[in-house]
């Protein structure tokens, strides 16, 4: 095998070495990796191979590389996936529709789990966000901030670390879809939207997983006509810039 053909395998071996130790909790956030020279010697690879592997790990958000400082392990982050989803939604012709489908699939189960696992503090926080929405039906920015915070609190209440990472990865997509639909002033019905949020919160408060799941599904079903209107009239996308 030629050196050029061998290099991807060697780079993958260095990447897998670090990933394996993170998975085994031999390396934790904040821990420093061995130096480039030490890793090269330990794994019998060249320094350029180690550098390439570090680049891959940086792209995954797993390590931080700073000139003159040790390379350190970072906490798990949804950042790389967030960037991918951000670009996918904005560059695909059917991006909004697919983003809503993705949110519907994820958040219906988030709502059900939240109903089973929520704390009293989280219920209080949800109803606090609804109070902000109720007080600002025509003020889009505070409404959207409270709307996003409501959905984020639900995700936290589900008490599932992987779901929380997925929702974090979707956070930019969530803000984008909320704002895009919120700017369709001729299609907005804030009180009806608020009522759907209240139904979700009541299901969670009452620890009724099926009611919370059903309310979230109804909430997303109600957006179908807005999503279709935006898809049929691309000029509606320009309202984000107004």
CSV table of C-alpha atoms in Angstrom, one decimal:
chain,number,residue,atom,x,y,z
A,1,UNK,CA,0.0,0.0,0.0
A,2,UNK,CA,1.3,3.4,-0.9
A,3,UNK,CA,2.0,6.1,1.7
A,4,UNK,CA,-0.9,8.2,0.4
A,5,UNK,CA,-3.3,5.3,0.6
A,6,UNK,CA,-2.1,4.4,4.1
A,7,UNK,CA,-2.4,7.8,5.6
A,8,UNK,CA,-6.3,7.9,6.0
A,9,UNK,CA,-6.0,4.6,7.9
A,10,UNK,CA,-3.3,5.9,10.2
A,11,UNK,CA,-5.2,9.1,10.8
A,12,UNK,CA,-8.3,7.1,11.7
A,13,UNK,CA,-6.2,5.0,14.1
A,14,UNK,CA,-5.2,8.2,16.0
A,15,UNK,CA,-8.7,9.5,16.0
A,16,UNK,CA,-10.0,6.2,17.3
A,17,UNK,CA,-7.3,6.1,20.0
A,18,UNK,CA,-8.6,9.3,21.4
A,19,UNK,CA,-12.3,8.5,21.0
A,20,UNK,CA,-11.8,5.2,22.7
A,21,UNK,CA,-10.2,6.7,25.7
A,22,UNK,CA,-12.9,9.3,26.0
A,23,UNK,CA,-15.6,6.6,25.7
A,24,UNK,CA,-13.8,4.6,28.4
A,25,UNK,CA,-13.6,7.8,30.6
A,26,UNK,CA,-9.9,7.5,30.7
A,27,UNK,CA,-9.9,11.1,29.3
A,28,UNK,CA,-12.4,13.6,30.6
A,29,UNK,CA,-13.3,17.2,29.7
A,30,UNK,CA,-10.3,19.4,30.7
A,31,UNK,CA,-7.8,16.6,30.5
A,32,UNK,CA,-4.7,17.3,28.3
A,33,UNK,CA,-3.7,14.9,25.6
A,34,UNK,CA,-0.1,13.8,25.2
A,35,UNK,CA,2.0,16.1,23.0
A,36,UNK,CA,2.0,15.7,19.3
A,37,UNK,CA,5.5,14.0,19.5
A,38,UNK,CA,4.4,11.7,22.2
A,39,UNK,CA,1.3,10.6,20.4
A,40,UNK,CA,3.3,10.0,17.2
A,41,UNK,CA,5.8,7.9,19.1
A,42,UNK,CA,3.1,6.0,21.0
A,43,UNK,CA,1.0,5.2,18.0
A,44,UNK,CA,3.9,4.7,15.5
A,45,UNK,CA,2.7,7.4,13.1
A,46,UNK,CA,4.2,10.7,11.8
A,47,UNK,CA,3.5,14.1,13.3
A,48,UNK,CA,1.5,15.2,10.2
A,49,UNK,CA,-0.8,12.2,10.8
A,50,UNK,CA,-1.4,13.3,14.4
A,51,UNK,CA,-2.1,16.9,13.3
A,52,UNK,CA,-4.6,15.7,10.7
A,53,UNK,CA,-6.3,13.5,13.4
A,54,UNK,CA,-6.4,16.5,15.8
A,55,UNK,CA,-8.1,18.5,13.0
A,56,UNK,CA,-10.8,15.9,12.7
A,57,UNK,CA,-11.3,15.9,16.5
A,58,UNK,CA,-11.5,19.7,16.5
A,59,UNK,CA,-14.2,19.5,13.8
A,60,UNK,CA,-16.1,17.1,16.1
A,61,UNK,CA,-15.9,19.6,18.9
A,62,UNK,CA,-14.1,17.0,21.0
A,63,UNK,CA,-10.7,18.7,21.5
A,64,UNK,CA,-9.4,22.3,21.8
A,65,UNK,CA,-6.1,23.1,20.1
A,66,UNK,CA,-4.4,26.4,21.0
A,67,UNK,CA,-0.9,27.5,20.0
A,68,UNK,CA,1.6,26.9,22.7
A,69,UNK,CA,-0.9,25.1,25.0
A,70,UNK,CA,-1.7,21.4,25.5
A,71,UNK,CA,-4.6,20.0,23.4
A,72,UNK,CA,-7.5,19.4,25.8
A,73,UNK,CA,-10.6,17.3,25.8
A,74,UNK,CA,-13.9,19.3,25.5
A,75,UNK,CA,-17.3,18.4,26.8
A,76,UNK,CA,-19.7,16.8,24.3
A,77,UNK,CA,-21.2,19.5,22.1
A,78,UNK,CA,-23.9,19.6,19.5
A,79,UNK,CA,-22.1,22.3,17.7
A,80,UNK,CA,-20.9,20.4,14.6
A,81,UNK,CA,-24.3,18.8,14.0
A,82,UNK,CA,-25.9,22.2,14.6
A,83,UNK,CA,-23.9,23.7,11.8
A,84,UNK,CA,-24.8,20.8,9.5
A,85,UNK,CA,-28.6,21.2,10.2
A,86,UNK,CA,-28.4,25.0,9.8
A,87,UNK,CA,-27.0,24.7,6.3
A,88,UNK,CA,-29.3,21.8,5.4
A,89,UNK,CA,-32.4,23.7,6.2
A,90,UNK,CA,-31.4,26.9,4.5
A,91,UNK,CA,-30.0,25.4,1.3
A,92,UNK,CA,-32.6,22.7,0.6
A,93,UNK,CA,-35.7,23.7,-1.4
A,94,UNK,CA,-37.9,21.8,1.0
A,95,UNK,CA,-35.9,22.7,4.1
A,96,UNK,CA,-38.7,24.3,6.2
A,97,UNK,CA,-41.1,21.4,5.6
A,98,UNK,CA,-38.4,18.9,6.5
A,99,UNK,CA,-37.3,20.9,9.6
A,100,UNK,CA,-40.9,20.9,10.9
A,101,UNK,CA,-41.2,17.1,10.2
A,102,UNK,CA,-38.0,16.6,12.2
A,103,UNK,CA,-39.1,18.7,15.1
A,104,UNK,CA,-42.5,17.0,15.1
A,105,UNK,CA,-40.9,13.5,15.3
A,106,UNK,CA,-38.5,14.6,18.1
A,107,UNK,CA,-40.6,16.9,20.2
A,108,UNK,CA,-43.8,14.8,20.5
A,109,UNK,CA,-41.7,12.2,22.3
A,110,UNK,CA,-39.9,14.9,24.3
A,111,UNK,CA,-43.3,16.1,25.5
A,112,UNK,CA,-44.3,12.6,26.6
A,113,UNK,CA,-41.0,12.0,28.5
A,114,UNK,CA,-41.2,15.4,30.1
A,115,UNK,CA,-44.7,14.5,31.5
A,116,UNK,CA,-43.2,11.5,33.1
A,117,UNK,CA,-40.0,13.1,34.5
A,118,UNK,CA,-40.6,16.8,35.0
A,119,UNK,CA,-39.8,18.6,38.2
A,120,UNK,CA,-42.1,21.2,39.8
A,121,UNK,CA,-39.5,23.9,39.0
A,122,UNK,CA,-39.7,22.9,35.3
A,123,UNK,CA,-43.4,23.1,35.3
A,124,UNK,CA,-43.2,26.5,36.9
A,125,UNK,CA,-40.7,27.6,34.3
A,126,UNK,CA,-42.9,26.4,31.5
A,127,UNK,CA,-46.0,28.4,32.7
A,128,UNK,CA,-43.7,31.4,33.3
A,129,UNK,CA,-42.7,31.3,29.6
A,130,UNK,CA,-46.4,31.0,28.7
A,131,UNK,CA,-47.2,34.1,30.8
A,132,UNK,CA,-44.6,36.0,28.8
A,133,UNK,CA,-46.2,34.9,25.5
A,134,UNK,CA,-49.6,35.8,26.8
A,135,UNK,CA,-48.3,39.3,27.7
A,136,UNK,CA,-46.7,39.8,24.3
A,137,UNK,CA,-49.0,38.5,21.5
A,138,UNK,CA,-48.0,41.2,19.0
A,139,UNK,CA,-44.4,41.8,20.1
A,140,UNK,CA,-42.5,39.2,18.1
A,141,UNK,CA,-39.1,39.2,19.8
A,142,UNK,CA,-40.2,38.6,23.4
A,143,UNK,CA,-42.8,36.1,22.1
A,144,UNK,CA,-40.2,34.1,20.2
A,145,UNK,CA,-37.7,34.1,23.1
A,146,UNK,CA,-40.4,32.7,25.4
A,147,UNK,CA,-41.6,30.2,22.8
A,148,UNK,CA,-38.0,28.9,22.4
A,149,UNK,CA,-37.5,28.8,26.1
A,150,UNK,CA,-40.7,26.8,26.6
A,151,UNK,CA,-39.5,24.1,24.1
A,152,UNK,CA,-36.1,24.1,25.6
A,153,UNK,CA,-37.5,23.6,29.1
A,154,UNK,CA,-39.5,20.6,27.8
A,155,UNK,CA,-36.3,19.1,26.4
A,156,UNK,CA,-34.6,19.5,29.8
A,157,UNK,CA,-37.5,18.0,31.6
A,158,UNK,CA,-37.3,14.9,29.5
A,159,UNK,CA,-34.1,14.0,31.4
A,160,UNK,CA,-32.4,12.3,28.5
A,161,UNK,CA,-28.9,13.5,27.7
A,162,UNK,CA,-28.9,12.3,24.1
A,163,UNK,CA,-32.3,14.0,23.4
A,164,UNK,CA,-31.0,17.1,25.0
A,165,UNK,CA,-28.0,17.1,22.7
A,166,UNK,CA,-30.3,16.6,19.7
A,167,UNK,CA,-32.5,19.5,20.7
A,168,UNK,CA,-29.4,21.6,21.3
A,169,UNK,CA,-28.3,20.7,17.8
A,170,UNK,CA,-31.7,21.7,16.5
A,171,UNK,CA,-31.7,25.0,18.5
A,172,UNK,CA,-30.8,27.2,15.5
A,173,UNK,CA,-33.3,25.4,13.3
A,174,UNK,CA,-36.0,25.9,15.9
A,175,UNK,CA,-35.3,29.6,16.2
A,176,UNK,CA,-35.3,29.9,12.4
A,177,UNK,CA,-38.6,28.1,11.9
A,178,UNK,CA,-40.2,29.9,14.8
A,179,UNK,CA,-39.1,33.3,13.4
A,180,UNK,CA,-40.0,32.5,9.8
A,181,UNK,CA,-43.5,31.5,10.7
A,182,UNK,CA,-43.9,34.3,13.2
A,183,UNK,CA,-43.1,36.9,10.5
A,184,UNK,CA,-46.1,35.7,8.5
A,185,UNK,CA,-48.3,38.3,10.2
A,186,UNK,CA,-51.3,37.6,7.9
A,187,UNK,CA,-51.3,34.0,9.0
A,188,UNK,CA,-50.5,34.4,12.7
A,189,UNK,CA,-53.0,33.6,15.4
A,190,UNK,CA,-51.0,34.1,18.6
A,191,UNK,CA,-53.9,33.2,20.9
A,192,UNK,CA,-54.5,29.9,19.2
A,193,UNK,CA,-50.8,29.2,19.3
A,194,UNK,CA,-50.7,30.1,23.0
A,195,UNK,CA,-53.7,27.8,23.7
A,196,UNK,CA,-51.8,24.9,22.0
A,197,UNK,CA,-48.8,25.5,24.2
A,198,UNK,CA,-51.0,25.6,27.3
A,199,UNK,CA,-52.4,22.2,26.4
A,200,UNK,CA,-48.9,20.8,26.2
A,201,UNK,CA,-47.9,22.3,29.5
A,202,UNK,CA,-51.1,21.0,31.2
A,203,UNK,CA,-50.3,17.5,30.0
A,204,UNK,CA,-46.8,17.8,31.3
A,205,UNK,CA,-48.0,19.3,34.6
A,206,UNK,CA,-50.6,16.5,35.1
A,207,UNK,CA,-48.0,13.8,34.3
A,208,UNK,CA,-50.2,12.6,31.4
A,209,UNK,CA,-47.7,11.5,28.8
A,210,UNK,CA,-50.3,10.7,26.2
A,211,UNK,CA,-52.1,14.1,26.6
A,212,UNK,CA,-48.7,15.9,26.3
A,213,UNK,CA,-47.8,13.8,23.2
A,214,UNK,CA,-51.1,14.4,21.6
A,215,UNK,CA,-51.1,18.2,22.3
A,216,UNK,CA,-47.6,18.5,20.8
A,217,UNK,CA,-48.7,16.6,17.7
A,218,UNK,CA,-51.8,18.9,17.3
A,219,UNK,CA,-49.5,21.9,17.7
A,220,UNK,CA,-47.3,20.9,14.8
A,221,UNK,CA,-50.3,19.8,12.7
A,222,UNK,CA,-51.6,23.4,13.1
A,223,UNK,CA,-48.4,24.7,11.4
A,224,UNK,CA,-49.0,22.7,8.2
A,225,UNK,CA,-51.0,25.5,6.4
A,226,UNK,CA,-48.3,28.1,7.3
A,227,UNK,CA,-45.5,25.9,6.0
A,228,UNK,CA,-47.4,25.2,2.8
A,229,UNK,CA,-48.1,29.0,2.3
A,230,UNK,CA,-44.4,29.7,2.6
A,231,UNK,CA,-43.5,26.9,0.3
A,232,UNK,CA,-46.0,28.1,-2.3
A,233,UNK,CA,-44.8,31.7,-2.1
A,234,UNK,CA,-40.9,32.0,-1.8
A,235,UNK,CA,-41.3,35.8,-1.4
A,236,UNK,CA,-42.5,35.0,2.2
A,237,UNK,CA,-39.0,34.0,3.0
A,238,UNK,CA,-38.0,37.7,2.5
A,239,UNK,CA,-40.1,38.6,5.5
A,240,UNK,CA,-37.2,37.4,7.7
A,241,UNK,CA,-35.2,40.4,6.5
A,242,UNK,CA,-37.9,43.0,7.1
